[in-house]
PDB file of C-alpha atoms (C1' of nucleotides) in Angstrom:
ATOM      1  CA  UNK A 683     139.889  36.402 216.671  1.00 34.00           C
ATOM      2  CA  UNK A 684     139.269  38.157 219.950  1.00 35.00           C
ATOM      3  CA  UNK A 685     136.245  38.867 221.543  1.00 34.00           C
ATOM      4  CA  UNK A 686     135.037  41.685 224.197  1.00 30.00           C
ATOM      5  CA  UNK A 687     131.848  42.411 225.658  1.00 27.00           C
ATOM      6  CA  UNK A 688     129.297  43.924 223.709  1.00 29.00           C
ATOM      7  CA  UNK A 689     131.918  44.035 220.474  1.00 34.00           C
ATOM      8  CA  UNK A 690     131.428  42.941 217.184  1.00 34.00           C
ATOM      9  CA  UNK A 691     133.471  39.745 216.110  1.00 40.00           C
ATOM     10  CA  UNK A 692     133.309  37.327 213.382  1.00 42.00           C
ATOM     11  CA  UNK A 693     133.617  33.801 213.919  1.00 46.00           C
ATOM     12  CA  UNK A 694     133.340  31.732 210.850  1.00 48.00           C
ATOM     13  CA  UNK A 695     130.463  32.724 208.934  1.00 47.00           C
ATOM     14  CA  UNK A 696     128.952  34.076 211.940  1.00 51.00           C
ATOM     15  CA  UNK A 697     128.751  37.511 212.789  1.00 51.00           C
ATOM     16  CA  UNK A 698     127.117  37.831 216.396  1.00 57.00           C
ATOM     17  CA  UNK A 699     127.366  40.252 219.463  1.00 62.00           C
ATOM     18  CA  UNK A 700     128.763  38.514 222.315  1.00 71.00           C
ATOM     19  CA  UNK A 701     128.592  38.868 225.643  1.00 78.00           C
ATOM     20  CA  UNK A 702     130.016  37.062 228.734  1.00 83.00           C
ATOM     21  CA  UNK A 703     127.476  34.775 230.451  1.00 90.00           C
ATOM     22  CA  UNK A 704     125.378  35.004 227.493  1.00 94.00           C
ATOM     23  CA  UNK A 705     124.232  31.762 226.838  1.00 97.00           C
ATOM     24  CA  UNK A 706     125.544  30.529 222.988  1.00 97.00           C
ATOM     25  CA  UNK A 707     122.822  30.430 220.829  1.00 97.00           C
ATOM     26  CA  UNK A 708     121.983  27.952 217.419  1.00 98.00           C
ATOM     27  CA  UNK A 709     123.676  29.748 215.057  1.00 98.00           C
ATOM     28  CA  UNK A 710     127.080  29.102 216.554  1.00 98.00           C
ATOM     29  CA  UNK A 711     126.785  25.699 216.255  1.00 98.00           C
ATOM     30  CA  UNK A 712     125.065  25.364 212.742  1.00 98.00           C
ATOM     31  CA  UNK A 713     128.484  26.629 210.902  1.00 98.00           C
ATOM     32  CA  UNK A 714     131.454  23.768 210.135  1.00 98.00           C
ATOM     33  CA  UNK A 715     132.936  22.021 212.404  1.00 98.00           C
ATOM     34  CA  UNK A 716     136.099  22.730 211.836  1.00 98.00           C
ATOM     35  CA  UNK A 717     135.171  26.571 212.516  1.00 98.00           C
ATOM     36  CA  UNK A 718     133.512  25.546 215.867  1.00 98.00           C
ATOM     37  CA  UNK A 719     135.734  23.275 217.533  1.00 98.00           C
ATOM     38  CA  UNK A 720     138.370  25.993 217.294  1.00 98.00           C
ATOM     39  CA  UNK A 721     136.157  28.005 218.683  1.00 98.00           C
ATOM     40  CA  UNK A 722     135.037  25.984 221.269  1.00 98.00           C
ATOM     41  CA  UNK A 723     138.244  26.570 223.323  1.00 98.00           C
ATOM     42  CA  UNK A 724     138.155  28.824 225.899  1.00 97.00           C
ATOM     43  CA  UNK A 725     133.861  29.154 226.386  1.00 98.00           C
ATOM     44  CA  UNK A 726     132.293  28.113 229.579  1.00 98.00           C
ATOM     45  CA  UNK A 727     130.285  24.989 229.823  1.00 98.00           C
ATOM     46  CA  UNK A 728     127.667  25.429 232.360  1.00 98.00           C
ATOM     47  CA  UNK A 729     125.898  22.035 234.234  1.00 97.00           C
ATOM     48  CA  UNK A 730     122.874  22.829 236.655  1.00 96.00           C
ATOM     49  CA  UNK A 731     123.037  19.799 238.781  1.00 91.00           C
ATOM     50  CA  UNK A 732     120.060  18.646 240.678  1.00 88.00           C
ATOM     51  CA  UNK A 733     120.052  20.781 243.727  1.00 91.00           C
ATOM     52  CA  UNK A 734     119.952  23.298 241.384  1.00 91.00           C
ATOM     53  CA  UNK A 735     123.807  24.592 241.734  1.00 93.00           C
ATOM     54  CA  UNK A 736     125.375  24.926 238.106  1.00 95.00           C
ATOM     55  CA  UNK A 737     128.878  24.478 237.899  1.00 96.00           C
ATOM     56  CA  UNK A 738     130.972  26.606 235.205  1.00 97.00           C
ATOM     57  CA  UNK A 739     133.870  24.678 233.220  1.00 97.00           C
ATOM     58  CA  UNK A 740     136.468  26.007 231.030  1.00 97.00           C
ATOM     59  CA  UNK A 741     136.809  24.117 227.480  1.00 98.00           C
ATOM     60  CA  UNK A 742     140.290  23.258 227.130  1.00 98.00           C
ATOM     61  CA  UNK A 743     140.364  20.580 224.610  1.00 98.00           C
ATOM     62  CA  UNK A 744     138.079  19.713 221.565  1.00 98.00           C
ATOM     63  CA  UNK A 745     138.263  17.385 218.873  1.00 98.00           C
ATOM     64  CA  UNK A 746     136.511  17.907 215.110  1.00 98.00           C
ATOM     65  CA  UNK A 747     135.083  15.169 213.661  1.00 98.00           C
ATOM     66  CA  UNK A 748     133.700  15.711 210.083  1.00 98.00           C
ATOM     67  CA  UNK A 749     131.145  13.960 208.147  1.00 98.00           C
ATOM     68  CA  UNK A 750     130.816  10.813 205.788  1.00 97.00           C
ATOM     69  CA  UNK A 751     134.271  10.836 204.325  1.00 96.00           C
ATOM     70  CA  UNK A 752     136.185  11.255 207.608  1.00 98.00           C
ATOM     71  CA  UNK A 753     136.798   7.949 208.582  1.00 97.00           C
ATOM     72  CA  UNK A 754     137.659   8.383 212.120  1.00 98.00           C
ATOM     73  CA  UNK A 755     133.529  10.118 212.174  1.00 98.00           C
ATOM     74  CA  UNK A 756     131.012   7.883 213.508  1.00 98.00           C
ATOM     75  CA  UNK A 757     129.059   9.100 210.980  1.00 98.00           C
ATOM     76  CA  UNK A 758     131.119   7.432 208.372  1.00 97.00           C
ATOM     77  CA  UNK A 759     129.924   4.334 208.227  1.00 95.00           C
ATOM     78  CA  UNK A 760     126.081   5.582 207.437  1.00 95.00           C
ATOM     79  CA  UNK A 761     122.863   6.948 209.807  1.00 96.00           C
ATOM     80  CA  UNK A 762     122.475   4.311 212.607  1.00 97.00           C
ATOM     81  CA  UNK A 763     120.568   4.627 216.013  1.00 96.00           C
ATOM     82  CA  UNK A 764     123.641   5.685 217.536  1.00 98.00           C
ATOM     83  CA  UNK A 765     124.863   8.258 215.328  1.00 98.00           C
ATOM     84  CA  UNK A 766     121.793  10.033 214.216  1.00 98.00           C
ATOM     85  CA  UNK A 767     121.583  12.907 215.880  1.00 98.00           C
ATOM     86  CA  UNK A 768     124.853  14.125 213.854  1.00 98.00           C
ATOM     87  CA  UNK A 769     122.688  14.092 211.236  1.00 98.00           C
ATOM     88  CA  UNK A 770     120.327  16.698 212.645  1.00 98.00           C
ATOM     89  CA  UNK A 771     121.066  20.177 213.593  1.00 98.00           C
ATOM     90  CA  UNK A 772     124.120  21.515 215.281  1.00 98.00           C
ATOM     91  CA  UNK A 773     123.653  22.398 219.334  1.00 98.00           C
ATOM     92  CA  UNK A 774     122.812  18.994 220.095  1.00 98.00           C
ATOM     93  CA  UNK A 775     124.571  16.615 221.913  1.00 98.00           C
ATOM     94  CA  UNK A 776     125.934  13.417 221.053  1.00 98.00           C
ATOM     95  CA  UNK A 777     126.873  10.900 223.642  1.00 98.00           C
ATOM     96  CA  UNK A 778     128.483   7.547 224.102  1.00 98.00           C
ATOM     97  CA  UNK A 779     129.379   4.396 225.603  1.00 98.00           C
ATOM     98  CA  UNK A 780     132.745   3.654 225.156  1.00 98.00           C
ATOM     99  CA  UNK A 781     134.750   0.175 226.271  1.00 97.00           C
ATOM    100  CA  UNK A 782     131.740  -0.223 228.204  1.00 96.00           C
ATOM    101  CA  UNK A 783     133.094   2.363 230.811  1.00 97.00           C
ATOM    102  CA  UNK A 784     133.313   5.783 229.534  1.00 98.00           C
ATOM    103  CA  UNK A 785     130.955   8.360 228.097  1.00 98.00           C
ATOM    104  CA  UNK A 786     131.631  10.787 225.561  1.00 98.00           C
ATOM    105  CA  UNK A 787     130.421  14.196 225.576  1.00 98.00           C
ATOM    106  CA  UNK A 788     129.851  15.489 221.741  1.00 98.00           C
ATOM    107  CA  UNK A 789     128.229  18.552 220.520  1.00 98.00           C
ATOM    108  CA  UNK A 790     126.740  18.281 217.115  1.00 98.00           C
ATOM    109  CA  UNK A 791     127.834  20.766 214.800  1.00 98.00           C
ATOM    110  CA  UNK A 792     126.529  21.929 211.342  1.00 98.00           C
ATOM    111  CA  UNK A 793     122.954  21.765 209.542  1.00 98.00           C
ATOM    112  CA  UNK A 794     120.956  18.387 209.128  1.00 97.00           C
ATOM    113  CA  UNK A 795     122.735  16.220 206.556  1.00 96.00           C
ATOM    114  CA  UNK A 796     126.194  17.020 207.184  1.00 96.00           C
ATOM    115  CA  UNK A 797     127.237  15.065 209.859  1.00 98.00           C
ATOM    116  CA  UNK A 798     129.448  16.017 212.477  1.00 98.00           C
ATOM    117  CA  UNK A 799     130.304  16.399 215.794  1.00 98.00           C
ATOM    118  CA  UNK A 800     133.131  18.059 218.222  1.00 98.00           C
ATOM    119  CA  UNK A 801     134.332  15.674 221.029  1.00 98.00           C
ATOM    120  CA  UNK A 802     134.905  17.643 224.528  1.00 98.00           C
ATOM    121  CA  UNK A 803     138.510  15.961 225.585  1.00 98.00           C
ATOM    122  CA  UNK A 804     139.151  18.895 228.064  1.00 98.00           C
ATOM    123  CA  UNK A 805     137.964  21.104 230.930  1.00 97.00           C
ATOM    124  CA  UNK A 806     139.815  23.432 232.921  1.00 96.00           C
ATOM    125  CA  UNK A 807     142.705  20.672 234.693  1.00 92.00           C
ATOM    126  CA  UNK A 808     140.456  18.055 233.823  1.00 96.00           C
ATOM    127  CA  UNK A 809     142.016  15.825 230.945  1.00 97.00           C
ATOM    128  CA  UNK A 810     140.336  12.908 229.230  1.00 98.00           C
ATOM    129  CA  UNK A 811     136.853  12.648 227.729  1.00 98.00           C
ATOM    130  CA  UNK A 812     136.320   9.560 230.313  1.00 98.00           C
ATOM    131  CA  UNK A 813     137.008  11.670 233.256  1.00 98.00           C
ATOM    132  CA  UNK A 814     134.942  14.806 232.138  1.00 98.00           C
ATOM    133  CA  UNK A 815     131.859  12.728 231.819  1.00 98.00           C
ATOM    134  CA  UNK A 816     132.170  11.181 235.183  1.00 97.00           C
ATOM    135  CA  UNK A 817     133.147  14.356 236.947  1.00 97.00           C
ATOM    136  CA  UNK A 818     129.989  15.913 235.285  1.00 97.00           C
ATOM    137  CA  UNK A 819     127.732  13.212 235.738  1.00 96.00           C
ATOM    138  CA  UNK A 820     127.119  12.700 231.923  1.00 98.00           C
ATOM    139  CA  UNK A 821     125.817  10.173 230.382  1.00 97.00           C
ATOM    140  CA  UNK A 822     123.337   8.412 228.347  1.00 97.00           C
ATOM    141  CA  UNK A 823     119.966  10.546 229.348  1.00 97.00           C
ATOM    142  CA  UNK A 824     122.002  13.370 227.752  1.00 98.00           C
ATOM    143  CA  UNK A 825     121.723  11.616 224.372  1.00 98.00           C
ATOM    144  CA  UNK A 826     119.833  13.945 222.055  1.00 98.00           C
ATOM    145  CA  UNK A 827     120.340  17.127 224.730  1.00 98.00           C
ATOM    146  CA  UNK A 828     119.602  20.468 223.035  1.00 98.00           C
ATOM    147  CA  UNK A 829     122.533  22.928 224.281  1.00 98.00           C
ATOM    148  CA  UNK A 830     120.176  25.928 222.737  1.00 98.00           C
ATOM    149  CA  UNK A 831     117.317  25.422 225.284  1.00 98.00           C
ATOM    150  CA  UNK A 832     118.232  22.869 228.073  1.00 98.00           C
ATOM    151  CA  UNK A 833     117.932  23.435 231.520  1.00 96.00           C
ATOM    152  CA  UNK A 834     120.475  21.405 232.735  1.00 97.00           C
ATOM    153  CA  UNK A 835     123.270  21.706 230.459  1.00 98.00           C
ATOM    154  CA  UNK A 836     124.538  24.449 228.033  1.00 98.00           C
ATOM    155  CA  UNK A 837     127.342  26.839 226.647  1.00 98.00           C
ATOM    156  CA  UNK A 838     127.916  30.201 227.892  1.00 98.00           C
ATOM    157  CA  UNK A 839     130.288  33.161 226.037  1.00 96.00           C
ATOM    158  CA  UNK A 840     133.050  34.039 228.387  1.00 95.00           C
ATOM    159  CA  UNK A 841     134.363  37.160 226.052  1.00 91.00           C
ATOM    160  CA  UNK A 842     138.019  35.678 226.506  1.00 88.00           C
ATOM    161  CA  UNK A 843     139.806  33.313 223.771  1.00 89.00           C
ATOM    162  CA  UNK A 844     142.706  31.818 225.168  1.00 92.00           C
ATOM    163  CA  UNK A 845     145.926  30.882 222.902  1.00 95.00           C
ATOM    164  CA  UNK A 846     145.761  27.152 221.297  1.00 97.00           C
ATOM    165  CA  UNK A 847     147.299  24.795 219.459  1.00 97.00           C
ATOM    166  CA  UNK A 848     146.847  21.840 216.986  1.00 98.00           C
ATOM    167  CA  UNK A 849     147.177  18.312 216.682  1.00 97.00           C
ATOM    168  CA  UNK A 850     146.397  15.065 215.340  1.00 97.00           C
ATOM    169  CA  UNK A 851     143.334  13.459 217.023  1.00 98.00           C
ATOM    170  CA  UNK A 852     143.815  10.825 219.591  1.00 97.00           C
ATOM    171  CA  UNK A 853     142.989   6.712 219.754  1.00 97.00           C
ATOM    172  CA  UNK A 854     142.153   6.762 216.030  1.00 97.00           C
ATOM    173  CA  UNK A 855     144.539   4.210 214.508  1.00 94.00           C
ATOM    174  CA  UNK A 856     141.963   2.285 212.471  1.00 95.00           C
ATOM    175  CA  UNK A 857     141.161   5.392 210.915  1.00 95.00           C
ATOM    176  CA  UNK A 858     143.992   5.395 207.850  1.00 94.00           C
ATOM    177  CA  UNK A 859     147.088   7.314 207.257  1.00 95.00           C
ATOM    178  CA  UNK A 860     145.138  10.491 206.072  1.00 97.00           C
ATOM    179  CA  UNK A 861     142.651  10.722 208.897  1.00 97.00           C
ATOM    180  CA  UNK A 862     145.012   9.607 211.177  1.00 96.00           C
ATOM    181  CA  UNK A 863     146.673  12.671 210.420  1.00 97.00           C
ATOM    182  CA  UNK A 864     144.810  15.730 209.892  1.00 98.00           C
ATOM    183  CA  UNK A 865     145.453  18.276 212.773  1.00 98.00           C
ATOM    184  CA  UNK A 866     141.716  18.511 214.280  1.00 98.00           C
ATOM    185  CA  UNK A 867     142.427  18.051 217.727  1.00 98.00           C
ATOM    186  CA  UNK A 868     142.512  21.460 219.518  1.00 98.00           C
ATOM    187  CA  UNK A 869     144.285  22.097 222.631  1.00 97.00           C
ATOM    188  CA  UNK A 870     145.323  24.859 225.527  1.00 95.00           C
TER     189      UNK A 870
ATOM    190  C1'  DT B 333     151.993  -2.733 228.902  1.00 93.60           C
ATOM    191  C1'  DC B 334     147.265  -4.391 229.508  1.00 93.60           C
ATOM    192  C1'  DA B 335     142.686  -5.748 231.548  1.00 93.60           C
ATOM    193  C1'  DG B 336     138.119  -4.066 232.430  1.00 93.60           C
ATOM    194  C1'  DT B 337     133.525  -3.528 230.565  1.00 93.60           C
ATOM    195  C1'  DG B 338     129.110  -3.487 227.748  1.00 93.60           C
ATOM    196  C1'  DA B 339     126.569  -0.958 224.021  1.00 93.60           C
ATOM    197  C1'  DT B 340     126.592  -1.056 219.199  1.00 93.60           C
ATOM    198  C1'  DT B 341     127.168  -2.914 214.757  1.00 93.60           C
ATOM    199  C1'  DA B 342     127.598  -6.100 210.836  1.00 93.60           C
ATOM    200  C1'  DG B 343     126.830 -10.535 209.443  1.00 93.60           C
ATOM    201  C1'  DG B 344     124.684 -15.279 209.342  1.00 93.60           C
TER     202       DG B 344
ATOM    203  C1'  DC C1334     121.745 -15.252 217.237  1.00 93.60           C
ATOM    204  C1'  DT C1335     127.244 -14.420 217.344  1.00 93.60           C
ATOM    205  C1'  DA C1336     131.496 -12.002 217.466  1.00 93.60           C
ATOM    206  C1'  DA C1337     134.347  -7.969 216.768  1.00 93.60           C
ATOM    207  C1'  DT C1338     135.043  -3.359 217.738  1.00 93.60           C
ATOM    208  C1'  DC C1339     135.843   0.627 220.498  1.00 93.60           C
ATOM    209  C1'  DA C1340     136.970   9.064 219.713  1.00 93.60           C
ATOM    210  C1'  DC C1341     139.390   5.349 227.312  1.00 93.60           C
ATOM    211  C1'  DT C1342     141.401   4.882 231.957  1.00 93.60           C
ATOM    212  C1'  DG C1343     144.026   3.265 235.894  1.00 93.60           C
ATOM    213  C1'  DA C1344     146.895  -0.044 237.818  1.00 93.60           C
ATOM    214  C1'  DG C1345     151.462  -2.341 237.632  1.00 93.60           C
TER     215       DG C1345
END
DNA sequence: TCAGTGATTAGG
DNA sequence: CTAATCACTGAG
C-alpha cells in the first residue's frame, strides 16, 4: 500500500483520498485493529502544546491489541472504569498509569463493542511508550481524548508509508503461549 | 539484574 | 479494607 497526494488508496476496508497534513478522520480508526496499527506507521502525530506551537512526530512503532479473547488486551478481563473507552468508538484515546511511573498513549480502534486499542511504542528516535508520554507531556487529562476533533492532539496523513516489520509484542509474559506470540507489534 | 512507584482491580 | 499486578525505565 502506497499513498500520494490527492490519489486513491485502499487501506483496509477504507477507501479515502489522502492528503498530506490532512488531518485523519473517524473512519480510519473505526476499521480492525489489526488493519490500523499497520497503518499507523509512518503518519504524523501532531501535539499543540500550550503556547500554541504543535510539534509533528513520526509513528515508528505500534502495538495491536485486540478485544475480549486477546489476553494480553486490557479489555479482556471485562468493561471496567479503566478500560472503557475501548469499548466505544475508534479515534479515541486510551491512556494509562503504568508501575506508577509511566503513561501509555493508546488510540482506540474499531466500532463500540469490539474492544481494542493500538499502543504508540515509537516516535521518530524516540523508543519506549514511557519516554513518548513524558517527552509529549501525556498523561491522564488525555484519558477519553477524541483524535477526530481535539485541539490539542491529533493524527495527520503524511502521504509517505515507510517499510516495516513484525514482531511479537513486548512485556506480555502473563499473557499465555498463544498471545505471547502473535506478531502484532509493528516496527520501522 | 532490579528497584521505583501508585492507580487499578479482585476479593474479603 | 487488603494485597497483587503491571502493554516500563534507568541505574549498576
Amino acid at each position: 500500500m502506497f499513498s500520494k497526494c490527492g490519489k486513491r488508496m485502499k487501506t483496509g476496508s477504507l477507501t479515502e483520498i489522502v492528503k498530506p497534513g490532512q488531518r485523519i478522520s473517524r473512519e480510519f480508526y473505526m476499521r480492525d485493529v489489526l488493519d490500523v496499527a499497520p497503518d499507523l506507521i509512518g503518519k504524523n502525530l501532531v501535539v499543540r502544546h500550550n503556547d500554541g506551537n504543535c510539534f509533528r512526530y513520526h509513528l515508528t512503532e505500534v502495538e495491536a491489541y485486540r478485544g475480549t479473547e486477546d489476553k494480553a488486551c486490557h479489555a479482556s478481563k471485562g468493561k471496567t472504569s479503566r478500560t472503557s473507552v475501548m469499548f466505544g468508538n475508534g479515534g479515541h484515546l486510551y491512556v494509562y498509569l503504568i508501575y506508577g511511573m509511566y503513561w501509555m498513549l493508546n488510540i482506540v480502534t474499531g466500532t463500540a463493542g469490539e474492544p481494542q486499542a493500538a499502543l504508540i511504542r515509537g516516535i521518530d528516535d524516540i523508543c519506549g511508550p514511557g519516554r513518548i508520554t513524558k517527552k509529549l507531556g501525556i498523561d491522564r487529562s488525555f484519558y477519553g481524548e477524541d483524535l477526530v476533533t481535539s485541539e490539542r492532539i491529533w493524527l495527520e496523513e503524511t502521504g509517505m508509508k515507510p517499510c516495516f516489520k513484525t514482531g511479537p509484542r513486548i512485556g506480555i509474559e502473563y499473557a499465555g503461549a498463544h498471545w505471547k506470540s502473535v506478531p502484532w507489534r509493528y516496527f520501522c
